[in-house]
Amino acid sequence: MIHSRRAFLMGAAALSAAVATPEMTRAAAALNAVAELKADWALATRDVEADAPRHALRLIHGRAPAGLEGVLYRNGPGRFRRPGGSATHWFDGDGLMRAFRIQDGQATLEARFVDTPKRRTETELDAVVTPGFGTRGDARARVGSNDDANAANTGVMPAGDRIWALWEGGSPLAMDAADLSTQAFVTLRSDLKGMPFQAHPRRGPDGSIWNVGAAGDRAVIWRLNPDGGLNQAEVLRLPRASYMHDFTATDRHLILVMQPWLFETQATPIINGLVWRPEAGTQVMVLDKDDLSRRRIYELPGFFHFHLGDAWAEADGTIRFDVAAGEDPRFAVDGARVLVEGQGTVPGDPATLALITLRPDGRAEMTRSNAVGEFPQSDPRRRGLRRRLTVHTGGETRGRPLPTGLALQDWETGRSEGFTFGRHQVVEEVLFAPKPGVTAERDAWLIGPSVNLDAGRTELHVFDAARIEEGPVVSWAADFALPAGFHGAWVG
């Protein structure tokens, strides 16, 4: 039902214990584990106690290439643990917006917490009490709507002189792009106030912005104008109630990939109501942007995913897109808990890149590469159009979480080229930053941060897409480490 998430969140506090909760009993252990850095990667999920004012980053390698000017906005959880109760899942920390600004060959960094009702309540109580994706919460939670539980911690969307901090279960939260101050939740249509607006909006070649808000077996399809104003919103029924973190699009189609991780019960936390049924397979629904009633369903074997790459349609109607595909949701259920605890072994194998092909005759194919990777990204000049390159993080190994490098996959040649920093670095999502005055896919820089575990600092790296194996052309460093974030946006 379209209101199922809202109903769940409003009733969550009543379902929780009034005094002793798992979050309260595990809070001290989690705080101690991370403080002692029992795992070499634990710095990547540390807590940030306060905002970081804008300050200059120190140049540690190379020099900034001429023409590289802009801002890399990054969002991700920044605070998990409080004495009265802690988040027990990586996806439930307070949103911390970062801005890496590059101008005149210099770089600066600032970070500011998103001022959500959730954070205000938990700061007052000095305890994490709000139910989330993997955190149960307790009776002290103050949840009257989706946005009372909104962590605003997952993605970011530029909208004029503002940026929107995005979560997958509620409204965008507008922030000032210049100083990262929080403004207000964005209500795109009054009768859909608080409905989900996911963390992965897609821009079309014409500048239009598309997004999906999934709630059980219903979804809101959002179409926005280039400035972020609402063009259209339509609610449609889905073939199944599947966990859907991302979607993709061509210039003419929306593509919803419904994996066999299905909502079967209403539970606290949300992941407790999801059941993995690989025998049900994966369904791919293709919608016509001009007429959402025109749709087609494709069938694939079951696989798990968080993230999809941009899609494109070929002249004969064939549709292709890439996916970071896993075997099951063990990371989402158990691995993300290990990250917050700061110790332990992450179960399962890391995701690998695969290319999905949807044929005009109804056949669907999935071809797996040998590239271990997550966070697939492509050239923004080719959104929804034919392309050949995907940049992604890499270097994850079984049992140890988080990437240590990045790579560029060429879907036409099948070649993968990359760069690995080694175990002392946790590499975050990498984005294309097109070079001015040129148009080829490799005429771009690749920009993204990392957490240097040995040095205890956040770094910012820029690669040349034509020579990624040579390593960064320039790197800057902060004097401290911020936790690893999720998603970002480059504004050049």
Short mmCIF file of C-alpha atoms in Angstrom, two decimals:
data_model
loop_
_atom_site.label_atom_id
_atom_site.label_comp_id
_atom_site.label_asym_id
_atom_site.label_seq_id
_atom_site.Cartn_x
_atom_site.Cartn_y
_atom_site.Cartn_z
CA MET A 1 0.00 0.00 0.00
CA ILE A 2 1.20 3.55 -0.68
CA HIS A 3 0.92 4.47 3.01
CA SER A 4 2.48 1.28 4.40
CA ARG A 5 5.85 2.85 5.22
CA ARG A 6 4.17 5.75 6.98
CA ALA A 7 1.94 3.40 8.98
CA PHE A 8 4.94 1.29 9.92
CA LEU A 9 6.97 4.23 11.17
CA MET A 10 4.09 5.74 13.14
CA GLY A 11 3.49 2.45 14.91
CA ALA A 12 7.10 1.47 15.44
CA ALA A 13 7.54 3.05 18.84
CA ALA A 14 4.56 1.17 20.21
CA LEU A 15 6.05 -2.11 19.02
CA SER A 16 9.35 -1.47 20.77
CA ALA A 17 10.30 -2.15 24.35
CA ALA A 18 9.86 0.78 26.68
CA VAL A 19 13.11 0.42 28.62
CA ALA A 20 15.77 -2.08 27.56
CA THR A 21 16.45 -2.35 23.83
CA PRO A 22 19.19 -3.97 21.75
CA GLU A 23 20.42 -0.49 20.89
CA MET A 24 20.85 0.47 24.55
CA THR A 25 22.56 -2.75 25.58
CA ARG A 26 24.95 -2.66 22.61
CA ALA A 27 25.71 1.07 22.72
CA ALA A 28 28.68 0.90 25.08
CA ALA A 29 30.19 -2.07 23.27
CA ALA A 30 29.88 -0.32 19.91
CA LEU A 31 31.44 2.86 21.24
CA ASN A 32 34.36 0.97 22.75
CA ALA A 33 34.92 -1.21 19.70
CA VAL A 34 35.29 1.73 17.36
CA ALA A 35 37.29 3.79 19.83
CA GLU A 36 39.81 0.98 20.11
CA LEU A 37 39.86 0.40 16.33
CA LYS A 38 39.67 -3.36 16.74
CA ALA A 39 39.35 -3.66 12.96
CA ASP A 40 41.78 -1.89 10.65
CA TRP A 41 38.82 -0.45 8.67
CA ALA A 42 36.82 0.82 11.67
CA LEU A 43 37.89 4.42 11.12
CA ALA A 44 35.61 4.44 8.07
CA THR A 45 32.55 4.20 10.34
CA ARG A 46 33.69 6.47 13.14
CA ASP A 47 31.37 9.02 14.74
CA VAL A 48 31.64 12.73 14.02
CA GLU A 49 30.80 14.84 17.05
CA ALA A 50 30.29 18.23 15.38
CA ASP A 51 30.20 20.09 12.07
CA ALA A 52 33.53 20.79 10.33
CA PRO A 53 33.92 24.41 9.20
CA ARG A 54 35.34 25.08 5.74
CA HIS A 55 39.11 24.73 5.71
CA ALA A 56 41.88 24.36 3.16
CA LEU A 57 43.01 20.86 2.22
CA ARG A 58 46.73 20.18 2.03
CA LEU A 59 48.21 19.22 -1.35
CA ILE A 60 49.97 15.86 -0.97
CA HIS A 61 50.49 14.79 -4.59
CA GLY A 62 50.59 16.35 -8.07
CA ARG A 63 48.75 19.51 -8.96
CA ALA A 64 45.21 20.38 -9.94
CA PRO A 65 44.65 20.16 -13.72
CA ALA A 66 43.75 23.36 -15.52
CA GLY A 67 40.02 23.70 -16.00
CA LEU A 68 38.99 21.60 -12.99
CA GLU A 69 36.62 23.85 -11.06
CA GLY A 70 33.52 22.89 -9.08
CA VAL A 71 32.05 21.30 -6.00
CA LEU A 72 31.77 17.64 -5.06
CA TYR A 73 28.85 17.26 -2.65
CA ARG A 74 28.83 14.01 -0.69
CA ASN A 75 26.26 12.57 1.72
CA GLY A 76 26.50 9.72 4.18
CA PRO A 77 25.98 8.74 7.81
CA GLY A 78 28.13 10.63 10.30
CA ARG A 79 26.86 9.71 13.76
CA PHE A 80 25.79 6.22 14.87
CA ARG A 81 26.49 5.92 18.59
CA ARG A 82 25.13 7.67 21.65
CA PRO A 83 25.40 6.66 25.32
CA GLY A 84 21.66 5.99 25.69
CA GLY A 85 21.39 3.78 22.59
CA SER A 86 23.09 3.45 19.23
CA ALA A 87 22.20 2.71 15.64
CA THR A 88 22.92 -0.91 14.85
CA HIS A 89 22.99 -0.61 11.06
CA TRP A 90 25.23 1.40 8.71
CA PHE A 91 22.23 2.85 6.86
CA ASP A 92 20.74 4.50 9.96
CA GLY A 93 23.36 7.08 11.01
CA ASP A 94 22.64 10.83 10.95
CA GLY A 95 23.16 12.45 7.55
CA LEU A 96 26.41 14.41 7.23
CA MET A 97 26.73 16.56 4.10
CA ARG A 98 30.24 17.24 2.81
CA ALA A 99 31.39 19.78 0.23
CA PHE A 100 34.77 19.48 -1.47
CA ARG A 101 35.29 22.76 -3.35
CA ILE A 102 38.00 23.09 -6.02
CA GLN A 103 38.91 26.52 -7.32
CA ASP A 104 42.12 28.11 -8.64
CA GLY A 105 44.03 24.89 -8.10
CA GLN A 106 43.13 24.72 -4.40
CA ALA A 107 40.67 22.50 -2.52
CA THR A 108 38.62 23.01 0.63
CA LEU A 109 36.39 20.75 2.70
CA GLU A 110 33.46 21.40 4.99
CA ALA A 111 30.92 19.08 6.58
CA ARG A 112 27.61 19.82 8.25
CA PHE A 113 24.98 17.56 9.78
CA VAL A 114 21.55 17.66 8.19
CA ASP A 115 19.24 19.18 10.80
CA THR A 116 16.47 16.56 10.79
CA PRO A 117 13.71 16.02 13.37
CA LYS A 118 15.31 12.62 14.01
CA ARG A 119 18.66 14.17 14.88
CA ARG A 120 17.09 16.87 17.06
CA THR A 121 15.15 14.28 19.07
CA GLU A 122 18.16 12.02 19.52
CA THR A 123 20.47 14.88 20.44
CA GLU A 124 18.02 15.92 23.16
CA LEU A 125 17.81 12.36 24.52
CA ASP A 126 21.48 11.54 23.80
CA ALA A 127 20.24 8.22 22.44
CA VAL A 128 19.34 6.72 19.08
CA VAL A 129 15.64 5.89 19.46
CA THR A 130 14.17 6.21 15.97
CA PRO A 131 13.33 3.06 13.98
CA GLY A 132 15.15 2.72 10.69
CA PHE A 133 16.19 0.29 8.01
CA GLY A 134 18.11 -1.97 10.38
CA THR A 135 17.77 -0.25 13.78
CA ARG A 136 14.74 -1.09 15.91
CA GLY A 137 14.43 2.08 17.95
CA ASP A 138 12.34 2.26 21.11
CA ALA A 139 9.31 3.88 22.72
CA ARG A 140 11.04 7.24 23.14
CA ALA A 141 10.88 7.79 19.37
CA ARG A 142 8.74 10.68 18.14
CA VAL A 143 7.42 9.47 14.82
CA GLY A 144 4.26 10.98 13.39
CA SER A 145 5.23 10.78 9.72
CA ASN A 146 7.90 9.39 7.40
CA ASP A 147 9.98 12.52 7.75
CA ASP A 148 10.19 12.26 11.53
CA ALA A 149 12.35 9.18 10.86
CA ASN A 150 14.13 10.67 7.83
CA ALA A 151 17.90 10.38 8.30
CA ALA A 152 18.64 12.39 5.09
CA ASN A 153 21.86 10.41 4.86
CA THR A 154 22.06 8.70 1.47
CA GLY A 155 22.21 10.91 -1.63
CA VAL A 156 22.35 14.49 -2.83
CA MET A 157 20.65 16.29 -5.72
CA PRO A 158 21.60 19.80 -6.89
CA ALA A 159 18.55 22.05 -7.41
CA GLY A 160 19.45 25.61 -8.32
CA ASP A 161 21.15 27.35 -5.40
CA ARG A 162 20.13 24.50 -3.11
CA ILE A 163 21.03 20.87 -2.71
CA TRP A 164 18.62 18.21 -1.56
CA ALA A 165 19.72 15.68 1.03
CA LEU A 166 18.03 12.42 0.06
CA TRP A 167 16.87 9.32 1.91
CA GLU A 168 14.89 6.51 0.35
CA GLY A 169 11.85 6.57 2.64
CA GLY A 170 10.73 10.19 2.75
CA SER A 171 10.95 13.71 1.39
CA PRO A 172 14.03 15.53 0.10
CA LEU A 173 15.46 17.98 2.63
CA ALA A 174 16.71 21.22 1.10
CA MET A 175 20.06 22.70 2.16
CA ASP A 176 21.87 25.86 1.10
CA ALA A 177 24.50 24.92 -1.48
CA ALA A 178 26.82 27.71 -0.31
CA ASP A 179 27.04 26.99 3.43
CA LEU A 180 25.22 23.62 3.85
CA SER A 181 22.67 25.08 6.26
CA THR A 182 19.44 23.08 6.47
CA GLN A 183 16.31 24.78 5.15
CA ALA A 184 13.16 22.63 5.00
CA PHE A 185 11.63 19.42 3.69
CA VAL A 186 10.51 19.72 0.08
CA THR A 187 6.81 19.01 -0.54
CA LEU A 188 6.43 18.38 -4.25
CA ARG A 189 2.64 17.85 -4.08
CA SER A 190 0.50 18.38 -1.01
CA ASP A 191 -1.44 15.13 -1.30
CA LEU A 192 1.84 13.19 -1.56
CA LYS A 193 3.58 14.97 1.30
CA GLY A 194 6.20 12.74 2.95
CA MET A 195 6.01 10.06 0.27
CA PRO A 196 9.31 8.43 -0.69
CA PHE A 197 11.70 10.22 -3.04
CA GLN A 198 14.62 7.86 -3.47
CA ALA A 199 18.31 8.71 -3.26
CA HIS A 200 19.02 8.03 -6.96
CA PRO A 201 17.23 10.53 -9.21
CA ARG A 202 18.04 10.25 -12.93
CA ARG A 203 18.40 13.18 -15.33
CA GLY A 204 17.33 12.78 -18.92
CA PRO A 205 19.15 14.22 -21.95
CA ASP A 206 16.60 17.09 -21.92
CA GLY A 207 17.48 17.96 -18.31
CA SER A 208 14.28 16.53 -16.83
CA ILE A 209 14.67 14.74 -13.49
CA TRP A 210 12.99 11.40 -12.84
CA ASN A 211 12.72 9.51 -9.57
CA VAL A 212 10.83 6.68 -7.94
CA GLY A 213 9.35 6.45 -4.47
CA ALA A 214 8.64 2.83 -3.65
CA ALA A 215 6.28 1.79 -0.84
CA GLY A 216 5.27 -1.86 -0.83
CA ASP A 217 3.56 -2.78 -4.09
CA ARG A 218 3.02 0.85 -5.10
CA ALA A 219 5.41 3.46 -6.44
CA VAL A 220 5.27 7.19 -7.01
CA ILE A 221 6.88 8.14 -10.31
CA TRP A 222 8.21 11.67 -9.98
CA ARG A 223 8.99 13.85 -13.00
CA LEU A 224 10.67 17.17 -12.20
CA ASN A 225 11.74 20.11 -14.30
CA PRO A 226 15.49 20.82 -14.56
CA ASP A 227 15.26 23.35 -11.70
CA GLY A 228 13.61 20.80 -9.36
CA GLY A 229 10.03 22.00 -9.74
CA LEU A 230 7.35 19.34 -10.09
CA ASN A 231 6.21 18.49 -13.60
CA GLN A 232 4.16 15.36 -12.86
CA ALA A 233 3.65 12.70 -10.21
CA GLU A 234 1.81 9.44 -10.79
CA VAL A 235 1.15 6.49 -8.50
CA LEU A 236 1.25 3.03 -10.05
CA ARG A 237 0.98 -0.55 -8.84
CA LEU A 238 4.04 -2.80 -9.02
CA PRO A 239 4.01 -6.52 -9.82
CA ARG A 240 5.58 -7.25 -6.43
CA ALA A 241 6.54 -5.56 -3.16
CA SER A 242 10.30 -5.68 -3.60
CA TYR A 243 13.12 -3.77 -1.91
CA MET A 244 14.16 -1.16 -4.48
CA HIS A 245 17.06 1.16 -3.67
CA ASP A 246 17.74 2.31 -7.24
CA PHE A 247 16.23 2.41 -10.73
CA THR A 248 17.60 3.44 -14.12
CA ALA A 249 16.45 5.15 -17.32
CA THR A 250 17.11 5.60 -21.01
CA ASP A 251 16.12 8.72 -22.91
CA ARG A 252 12.62 7.23 -23.41
CA HIS A 253 12.17 4.58 -20.67
CA LEU A 254 12.14 4.09 -16.93
CA ILE A 255 13.47 0.72 -15.76
CA LEU A 256 12.52 -0.76 -12.38
CA VAL A 257 14.46 -3.88 -11.32
CA MET A 258 12.45 -5.85 -8.75
CA GLN A 259 14.69 -8.31 -6.99
CA PRO A 260 13.39 -11.29 -4.97
CA TRP A 261 13.97 -9.58 -1.60
CA LEU A 262 10.30 -9.20 -0.82
CA PHE A 263 8.25 -7.36 1.79
CA GLU A 264 6.13 -10.11 3.38
CA THR A 265 5.43 -8.70 6.85
CA GLN A 266 5.42 -5.35 8.60
CA ALA A 267 8.22 -5.45 11.15
CA THR A 268 10.65 -3.40 13.19
CA PRO A 269 13.25 -2.77 11.84
CA ILE A 270 12.34 -2.76 8.14
CA ILE A 271 14.78 -5.52 7.16
CA ASN A 272 12.97 -7.93 9.50
CA GLY A 273 9.95 -7.80 7.20
CA LEU A 274 11.95 -8.70 4.09
CA VAL A 275 12.37 -12.30 2.92
CA TRP A 276 14.91 -13.48 0.34
CA ARG A 277 13.20 -15.73 -2.24
CA PRO A 278 15.67 -16.30 -5.12
CA GLU A 279 13.39 -18.91 -6.66
CA ALA A 280 10.99 -16.06 -7.54
CA GLY A 281 13.60 -14.60 -9.89
CA THR A 282 14.13 -10.94 -10.76
CA GLN A 283 11.52 -8.95 -12.69
CA VAL A 284 12.45 -5.94 -14.81
CA MET A 285 9.65 -3.52 -15.63
CA VAL A 286 10.17 -1.08 -18.52
CA LEU A 287 7.89 1.98 -18.58
CA ASP A 288 7.37 4.47 -21.40
CA LYS A 289 8.20 7.96 -20.07
CA ASP A 290 5.48 9.52 -22.22
CA ASP A 291 2.79 7.05 -21.16
CA LEU A 292 3.40 5.13 -17.92
CA SER A 293 0.54 2.77 -18.71
CA ARG A 294 2.70 1.33 -21.50
CA ARG A 295 4.91 -1.20 -19.76
CA ARG A 296 6.65 -4.51 -20.32
CA ILE A 297 7.93 -7.13 -17.85
CA TYR A 298 11.14 -9.12 -18.40
CA GLU A 299 12.25 -12.12 -16.34
CA LEU A 300 15.79 -12.88 -15.09
CA PRO A 301 17.25 -15.30 -12.54
CA GLY A 302 17.26 -13.97 -9.00
CA PHE A 303 20.11 -11.71 -7.91
CA PHE A 304 20.61 -9.04 -5.25
CA HIS A 305 21.56 -5.46 -5.96
CA PHE A 306 21.70 -1.96 -4.56
CA HIS A 307 22.94 0.02 -7.56
CA LEU A 308 22.33 0.22 -11.30
CA GLY A 309 24.22 2.08 -14.01
CA ASP A 310 22.65 4.41 -16.56
CA ALA A 311 20.69 2.63 -19.30
CA TRP A 312 20.53 3.22 -23.04
CA ALA A 313 18.39 2.02 -25.95
CA GLU A 314 19.85 0.96 -29.27
CA ALA A 315 18.36 1.59 -32.70
CA ASP A 316 16.59 -1.79 -32.83
CA GLY A 317 14.95 -1.26 -29.42
CA THR A 318 17.45 -3.30 -27.38
CA ILE A 319 17.98 -1.83 -23.89
CA ARG A 320 21.21 -2.26 -21.93
CA PHE A 321 22.34 -1.25 -18.45
CA ASP A 322 24.81 -2.44 -15.85
CA VAL A 323 24.33 -3.54 -12.28
CA ALA A 324 26.50 -4.28 -9.25
CA ALA A 325 25.06 -7.75 -8.66
CA GLY A 326 25.38 -9.91 -5.55
CA GLU A 327 24.23 -13.39 -4.68
CA ASP A 328 22.03 -12.49 -1.70
CA PRO A 329 21.29 -9.69 0.81
CA ARG A 330 23.65 -10.88 3.54
CA PHE A 331 25.60 -7.62 3.46
CA ALA A 332 22.42 -5.56 3.83
CA VAL A 333 21.23 -7.67 6.77
CA ASP A 334 24.41 -8.63 8.62
CA GLY A 335 27.40 -6.95 6.98
CA ALA A 336 26.13 -3.42 7.62
CA ARG A 337 25.78 -4.31 11.30
CA VAL A 338 29.40 -5.47 11.38
CA LEU A 339 30.48 -2.09 10.03
CA VAL A 340 28.80 -0.21 12.86
CA GLU A 341 30.20 -2.58 15.47
CA GLY A 342 33.67 -1.86 14.13
CA GLN A 343 34.81 -5.45 14.27
CA GLY A 344 33.98 -8.85 12.84
CA THR A 345 33.75 -10.46 9.42
CA VAL A 346 31.39 -9.31 6.71
CA PRO A 347 29.55 -12.35 5.27
CA GLY A 348 29.20 -13.23 1.62
CA ASP A 349 31.07 -12.25 -1.51
CA PRO A 350 31.37 -8.70 -2.85
CA ALA A 351 29.24 -7.62 -5.80
CA THR A 352 30.48 -7.92 -9.37
CA LEU A 353 29.53 -5.86 -12.39
CA ALA A 354 27.11 -7.37 -14.89
CA LEU A 355 25.49 -6.11 -18.09
CA ILE A 356 21.76 -6.67 -18.55
CA THR A 357 20.31 -6.79 -22.06
CA LEU A 358 16.57 -6.55 -22.75
CA ARG A 359 15.65 -7.66 -26.27
CA PRO A 360 12.67 -6.36 -28.29
CA ASP A 361 11.37 -9.95 -28.59
CA GLY A 362 11.02 -10.25 -24.80
CA ARG A 363 14.26 -12.09 -24.02
CA ALA A 364 16.44 -10.87 -21.16
CA GLU A 365 20.11 -11.69 -20.62
CA MET A 366 22.58 -10.99 -17.83
CA THR A 367 26.31 -11.22 -18.60
CA ARG A 368 28.61 -11.08 -15.60
CA SER A 369 32.08 -9.56 -15.82
CA ASN A 370 35.06 -10.49 -13.66
CA ALA A 371 35.16 -7.02 -12.15
CA VAL A 372 34.43 -6.77 -8.43
CA GLY A 373 32.73 -3.45 -7.97
CA GLU A 374 30.08 -1.20 -6.52
CA PHE A 375 28.73 2.34 -7.05
CA PRO A 376 28.65 2.24 -10.90
CA GLN A 377 28.75 5.71 -12.47
CA SER A 378 28.96 7.00 -16.04
CA ASP A 379 29.60 10.15 -18.04
CA PRO A 380 26.79 12.65 -17.24
CA ARG A 381 26.97 13.93 -20.83
CA ARG A 382 25.55 10.55 -21.90
CA ARG A 383 22.78 10.02 -19.37
CA GLY A 384 20.17 7.82 -20.99
CA LEU A 385 22.22 7.58 -24.19
CA ARG A 386 24.57 4.98 -25.65
CA ARG A 387 27.89 4.74 -23.80
CA ARG A 388 30.68 2.26 -23.18
CA LEU A 389 32.35 3.21 -19.88
CA THR A 390 31.48 2.67 -16.21
CA VAL A 391 33.64 3.83 -13.31
CA HIS A 392 33.20 1.90 -10.07
CA THR A 393 34.89 1.16 -6.78
CA GLY A 394 36.87 -2.06 -6.51
CA GLY A 395 39.25 -4.07 -4.41
CA GLU A 396 36.76 -5.58 -1.96
CA THR A 397 37.57 -9.10 -0.87
CA ARG A 398 35.57 -11.75 0.92
CA GLY A 399 35.41 -11.19 4.66
CA ARG A 400 36.79 -7.64 4.59
CA PRO A 401 34.41 -4.79 3.84
CA LEU A 402 34.82 -1.65 1.80
CA PRO A 403 36.69 -0.88 -1.45
CA THR A 404 40.41 -0.16 -1.74
CA GLY A 405 40.53 1.12 -5.32
CA LEU A 406 38.61 2.09 -8.44
CA ALA A 407 38.32 0.80 -12.00
CA LEU A 408 36.93 1.70 -15.39
CA GLN A 409 34.94 -0.96 -17.26
CA ASP A 410 34.70 -0.77 -21.06
CA TRP A 411 31.57 -2.67 -22.10
CA GLU A 412 32.52 -2.73 -25.79
CA THR A 413 35.96 -4.29 -25.36
CA GLY A 414 35.33 -6.07 -22.06
CA ARG A 415 38.52 -4.52 -20.70
CA SER A 416 38.84 -3.31 -17.12
CA GLU A 417 41.60 -0.94 -16.05
CA GLY A 418 42.02 0.38 -12.56
CA PHE A 419 44.11 1.55 -9.66
CA THR A 420 44.38 0.10 -6.14
CA PHE A 421 45.61 2.10 -3.16
CA GLY A 422 45.91 -0.96 -0.92
CA ARG A 423 44.38 -1.99 2.38
CA HIS A 424 45.26 1.29 4.06
CA GLN A 425 42.65 3.20 2.04
CA VAL A 426 38.85 2.96 1.94
CA VAL A 427 37.73 4.35 -1.41
CA GLU A 428 34.31 5.98 -1.78
CA GLU A 429 32.07 6.48 -4.83
CA VAL A 430 33.89 8.05 -7.81
CA LEU A 431 32.19 10.46 -10.25
CA PHE A 432 32.89 11.68 -13.77
CA ALA A 433 33.81 15.38 -14.00
CA PRO A 434 33.77 16.25 -17.74
CA LYS A 435 36.64 18.31 -19.08
CA PRO A 436 35.53 21.60 -20.63
CA GLY A 437 35.43 21.93 -24.40
CA VAL A 438 35.72 18.21 -25.25
CA THR A 439 33.13 15.46 -25.58
CA ALA A 440 34.66 11.95 -25.64
CA GLU A 441 33.89 9.69 -22.68
CA ARG A 442 37.54 9.54 -21.67
CA ASP A 443 37.76 13.34 -21.83
CA ALA A 444 36.92 13.52 -18.14
CA TRP A 445 38.42 13.49 -14.70
CA LEU A 446 37.34 10.93 -12.13
CA ILE A 447 36.95 12.46 -8.70
CA GLY A 448 36.25 10.92 -5.30
CA PRO A 449 37.39 10.81 -1.67
CA SER A 450 38.95 8.10 0.44
CA VAL A 451 39.66 7.41 4.09
CA ASN A 452 43.37 6.89 4.72
CA LEU A 453 43.35 4.43 7.61
CA ASP A 454 47.07 4.66 8.36
CA ALA A 455 47.24 8.46 8.32
CA GLY A 456 43.82 8.92 9.98
CA ARG A 457 42.56 11.42 7.43
CA THR A 458 40.11 12.02 4.59
CA GLU A 459 41.69 12.54 1.17
CA LEU A 460 40.39 13.77 -2.18
CA HIS A 461 41.74 12.29 -5.42
CA VAL A 462 41.43 13.23 -9.08
CA PHE A 463 42.25 10.75 -11.87
CA ASP A 464 42.42 11.21 -15.62
CA ALA A 465 39.87 8.84 -17.17
CA ALA A 466 42.25 8.24 -20.09
CA ARG A 467 45.07 7.10 -17.76
CA ILE A 468 43.44 5.72 -14.63
CA GLU A 469 46.15 3.07 -14.11
CA GLU A 470 48.76 5.80 -13.58
CA GLY A 471 47.06 6.83 -10.33
CA PRO A 472 45.83 10.24 -9.18
CA VAL A 473 46.93 13.35 -11.02
CA VAL A 474 46.33 15.28 -7.81
CA SER A 475 45.49 14.42 -4.19
CA TRP A 476 44.65 16.60 -1.21
CA ALA A 477 44.31 15.67 2.46
CA ALA A 478 42.39 16.91 5.48
CA ASP A 479 43.87 16.81 8.96
CA PHE A 480 41.15 14.43 10.17
CA ALA A 481 38.98 11.57 8.96
CA LEU A 482 35.30 11.71 8.15
CA PRO A 483 33.42 8.40 7.93
CA ALA A 484 32.89 6.87 4.50
CA GLY A 485 29.85 8.30 2.73
CA PHE A 486 27.39 6.87 0.25
CA HIS A 487 26.55 9.07 -2.76
CA GLY A 488 27.37 12.45 -4.22
CA ALA A 489 27.00 14.91 -7.07
CA TRP A 490 29.56 16.94 -8.98
CA VAL A 491 28.63 20.51 -9.88
CA GLY A 492 31.18 21.86 -12.34
#
